C-alpha atoms as a printed R data frame, in Angstrom:
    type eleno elety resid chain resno      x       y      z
1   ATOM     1    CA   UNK     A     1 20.284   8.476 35.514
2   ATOM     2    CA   UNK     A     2 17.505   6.487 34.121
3   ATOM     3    CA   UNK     A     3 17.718   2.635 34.370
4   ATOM     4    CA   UNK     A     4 15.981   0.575 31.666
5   ATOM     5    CA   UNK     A     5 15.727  -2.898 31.733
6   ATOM     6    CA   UNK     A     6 14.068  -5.556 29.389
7   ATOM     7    CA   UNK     A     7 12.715  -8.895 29.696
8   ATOM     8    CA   UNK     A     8 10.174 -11.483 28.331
9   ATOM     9    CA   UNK     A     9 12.069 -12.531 24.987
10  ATOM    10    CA   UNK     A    10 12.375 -15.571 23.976
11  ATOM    11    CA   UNK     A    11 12.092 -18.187 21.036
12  ATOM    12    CA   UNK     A    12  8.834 -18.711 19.382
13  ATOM    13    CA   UNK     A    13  7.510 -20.209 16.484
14  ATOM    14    CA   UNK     A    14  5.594 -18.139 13.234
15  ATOM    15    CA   UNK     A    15  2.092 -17.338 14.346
16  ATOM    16    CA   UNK     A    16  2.693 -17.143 18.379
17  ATOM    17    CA   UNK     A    17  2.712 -14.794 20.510
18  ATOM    18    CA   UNK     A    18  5.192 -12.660 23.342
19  ATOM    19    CA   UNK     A    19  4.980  -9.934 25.921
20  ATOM    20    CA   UNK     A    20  7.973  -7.570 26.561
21  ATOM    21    CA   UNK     A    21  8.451  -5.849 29.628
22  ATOM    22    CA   UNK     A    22 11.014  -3.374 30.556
23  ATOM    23    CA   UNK     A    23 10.836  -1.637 34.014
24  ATOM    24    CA   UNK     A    24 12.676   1.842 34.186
25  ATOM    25    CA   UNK     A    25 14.112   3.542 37.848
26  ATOM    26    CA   UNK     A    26 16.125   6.644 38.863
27  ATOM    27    CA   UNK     A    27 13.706   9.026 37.520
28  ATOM    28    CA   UNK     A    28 14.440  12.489 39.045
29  ATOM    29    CA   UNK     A    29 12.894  15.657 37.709
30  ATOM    30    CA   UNK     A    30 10.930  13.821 35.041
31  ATOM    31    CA   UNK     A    31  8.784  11.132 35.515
32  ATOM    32    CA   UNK     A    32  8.063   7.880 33.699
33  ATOM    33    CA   UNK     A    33  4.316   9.008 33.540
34  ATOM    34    CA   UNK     A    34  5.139  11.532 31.223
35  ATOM    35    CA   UNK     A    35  8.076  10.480 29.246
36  ATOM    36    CA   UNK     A    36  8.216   9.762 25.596
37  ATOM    37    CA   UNK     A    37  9.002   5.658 26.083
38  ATOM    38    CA   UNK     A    38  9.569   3.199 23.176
39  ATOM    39    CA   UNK     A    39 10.084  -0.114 21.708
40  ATOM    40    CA   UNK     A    40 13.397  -0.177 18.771
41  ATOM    41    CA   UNK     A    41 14.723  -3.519 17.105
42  ATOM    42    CA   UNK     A    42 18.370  -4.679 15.917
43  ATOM    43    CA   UNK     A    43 18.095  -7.790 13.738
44  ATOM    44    CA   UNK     A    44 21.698  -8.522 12.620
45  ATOM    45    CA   UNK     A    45 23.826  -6.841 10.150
46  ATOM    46    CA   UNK     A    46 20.817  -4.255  9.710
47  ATOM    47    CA   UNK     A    47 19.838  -0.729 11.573
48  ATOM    48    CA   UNK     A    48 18.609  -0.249 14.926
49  ATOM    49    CA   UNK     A    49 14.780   0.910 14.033
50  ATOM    50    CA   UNK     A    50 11.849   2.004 16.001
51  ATOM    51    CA   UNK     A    51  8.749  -0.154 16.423
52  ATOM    52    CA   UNK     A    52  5.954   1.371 18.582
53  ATOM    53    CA   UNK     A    53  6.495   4.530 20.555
54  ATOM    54    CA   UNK     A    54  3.930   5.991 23.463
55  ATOM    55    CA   UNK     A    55  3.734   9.195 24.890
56  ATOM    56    CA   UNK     A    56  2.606  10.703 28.555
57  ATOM    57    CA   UNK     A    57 -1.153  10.574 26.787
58  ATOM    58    CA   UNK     A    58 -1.499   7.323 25.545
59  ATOM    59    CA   UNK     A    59 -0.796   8.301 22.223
60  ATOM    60    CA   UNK     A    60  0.502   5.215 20.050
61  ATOM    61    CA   UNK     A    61  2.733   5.274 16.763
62  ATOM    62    CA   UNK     A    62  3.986   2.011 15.035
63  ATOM    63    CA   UNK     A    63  6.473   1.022 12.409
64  ATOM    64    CA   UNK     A    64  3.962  -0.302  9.017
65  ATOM    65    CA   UNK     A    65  5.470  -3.455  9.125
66  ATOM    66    CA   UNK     A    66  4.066  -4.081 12.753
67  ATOM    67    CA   UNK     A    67  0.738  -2.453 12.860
68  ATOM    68    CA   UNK     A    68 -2.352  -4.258 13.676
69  ATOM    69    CA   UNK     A    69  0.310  -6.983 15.346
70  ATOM    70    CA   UNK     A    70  1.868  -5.011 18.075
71  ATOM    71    CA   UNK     A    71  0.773  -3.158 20.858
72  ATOM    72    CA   UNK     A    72  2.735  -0.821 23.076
73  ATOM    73    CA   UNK     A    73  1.512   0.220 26.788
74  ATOM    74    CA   UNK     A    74  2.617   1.335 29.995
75  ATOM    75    CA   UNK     A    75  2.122   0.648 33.630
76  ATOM    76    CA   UNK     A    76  2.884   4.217 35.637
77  ATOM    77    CA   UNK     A    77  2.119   2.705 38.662
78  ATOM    78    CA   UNK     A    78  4.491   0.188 37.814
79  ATOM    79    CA   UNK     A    79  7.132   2.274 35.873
80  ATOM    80    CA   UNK     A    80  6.784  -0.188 33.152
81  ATOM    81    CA   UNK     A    81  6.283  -0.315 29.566
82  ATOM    82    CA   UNK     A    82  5.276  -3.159 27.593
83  ATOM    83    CA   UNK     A    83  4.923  -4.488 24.131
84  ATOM    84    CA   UNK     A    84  2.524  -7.162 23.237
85  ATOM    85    CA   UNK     A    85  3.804  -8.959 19.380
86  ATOM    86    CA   UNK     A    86  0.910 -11.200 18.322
87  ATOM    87    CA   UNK     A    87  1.526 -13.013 15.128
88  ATOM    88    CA   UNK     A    88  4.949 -13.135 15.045
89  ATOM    89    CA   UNK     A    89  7.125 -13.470 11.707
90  ATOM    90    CA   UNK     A    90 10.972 -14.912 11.029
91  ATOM    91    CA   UNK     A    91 11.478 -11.030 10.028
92  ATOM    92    CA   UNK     A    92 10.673  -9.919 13.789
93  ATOM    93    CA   UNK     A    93 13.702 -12.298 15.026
94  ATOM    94    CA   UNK     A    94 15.745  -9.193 16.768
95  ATOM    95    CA   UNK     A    95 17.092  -8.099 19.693
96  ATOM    96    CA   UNK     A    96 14.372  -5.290 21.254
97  ATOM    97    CA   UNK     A    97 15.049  -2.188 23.186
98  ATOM    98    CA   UNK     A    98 13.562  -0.177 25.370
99  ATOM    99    CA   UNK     A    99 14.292   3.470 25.096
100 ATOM   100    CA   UNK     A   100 13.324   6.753 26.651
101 ATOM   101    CA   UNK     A   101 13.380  10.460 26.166
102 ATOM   102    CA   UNK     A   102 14.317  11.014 29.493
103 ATOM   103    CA   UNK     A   103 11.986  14.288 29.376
104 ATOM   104    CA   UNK     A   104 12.936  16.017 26.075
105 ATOM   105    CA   UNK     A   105  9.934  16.446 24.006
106 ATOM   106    CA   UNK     A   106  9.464  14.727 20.676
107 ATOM   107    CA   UNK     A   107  7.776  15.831 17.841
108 ATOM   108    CA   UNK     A   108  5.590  13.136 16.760
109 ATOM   109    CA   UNK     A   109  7.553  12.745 13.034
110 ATOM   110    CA   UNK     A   110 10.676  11.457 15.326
111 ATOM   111    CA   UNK     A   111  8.947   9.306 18.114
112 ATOM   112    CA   UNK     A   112 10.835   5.997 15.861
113 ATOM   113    CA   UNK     A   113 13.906   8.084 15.360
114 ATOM   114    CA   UNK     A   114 16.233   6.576 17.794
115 ATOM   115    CA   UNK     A   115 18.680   9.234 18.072
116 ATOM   116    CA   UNK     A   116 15.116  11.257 19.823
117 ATOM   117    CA   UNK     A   117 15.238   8.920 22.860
118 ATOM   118    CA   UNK     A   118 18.453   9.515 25.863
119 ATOM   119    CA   UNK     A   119 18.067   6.274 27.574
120 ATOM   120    CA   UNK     A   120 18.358   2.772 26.391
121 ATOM   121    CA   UNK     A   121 18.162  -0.574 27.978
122 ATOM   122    CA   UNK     A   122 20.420  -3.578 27.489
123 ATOM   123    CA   UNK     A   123 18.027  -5.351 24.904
124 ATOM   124    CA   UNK     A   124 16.236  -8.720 25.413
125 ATOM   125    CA   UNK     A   125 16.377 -11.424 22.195
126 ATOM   126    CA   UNK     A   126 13.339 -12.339 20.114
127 ATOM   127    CA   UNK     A   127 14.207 -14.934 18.095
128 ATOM   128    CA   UNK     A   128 10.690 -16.574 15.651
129 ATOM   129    CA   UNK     A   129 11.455 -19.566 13.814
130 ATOM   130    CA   UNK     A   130  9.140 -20.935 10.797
């Protein structure tokens, strides 16, 4: 069973910046190293949708409305993922999870399809205020 957990949200005004973490245990037969891993947000009353996604090569994929703002990378050494939001907006205000394939392959259409990823964390808030 694959723990995920998140951290680093927080309040922030338009224009700043935050780092999410979320550090992952209880790998066995898979490994984080080469696990599809990604970054979803649940702003209230709307969908749970995918923002960045990485896979075991470094390969990046991001929502449109978050490109050129956020960055998604991983630690392997550290079993943790990250996601750096730079220029934040009132839109990002959500609650962000980390999620992870869990060692199912994923074609690259459906890295920021949620139902693609096994394991989920327990969120972390973002809340960015104008």
């Amino acid at each position: 069973q694959v723990l995920l957990v998140e951290s680093g949200g927080g309040s922030v005004q338009a224009g700043g910046s935050l780092t999410l973490s979320c550090t992952s245990s209880g790998y066995t037969g898979s490994t984080f190293s080469t696990d599809y891993m990604g970054w979803f947000r649940q702003a209230a009353g709307k969908e749970r949708e995918g923002v960045a996604s990485i896979d075991e090569a470094g390969t990046t994929i991001y929502a449109d409305s978050v490109k050129g703002r956020f960055t998604i990378s991983k630690d392997n050494a550290k079993n943790t993922l990250y996601l750096r939001m730079n220029s934040l907006k009132p839109e990002d205000t959500a609650m962000y999870y980390c999620a992870a394939a869990g060692g199912t392959y994923i074609f690259s259409i459906r890295r920021l399809s949620r139902d693609a990823y096994k394991y989920w964390g327990q969120g972390t808030q973002v809340t960015v205020s104008s």
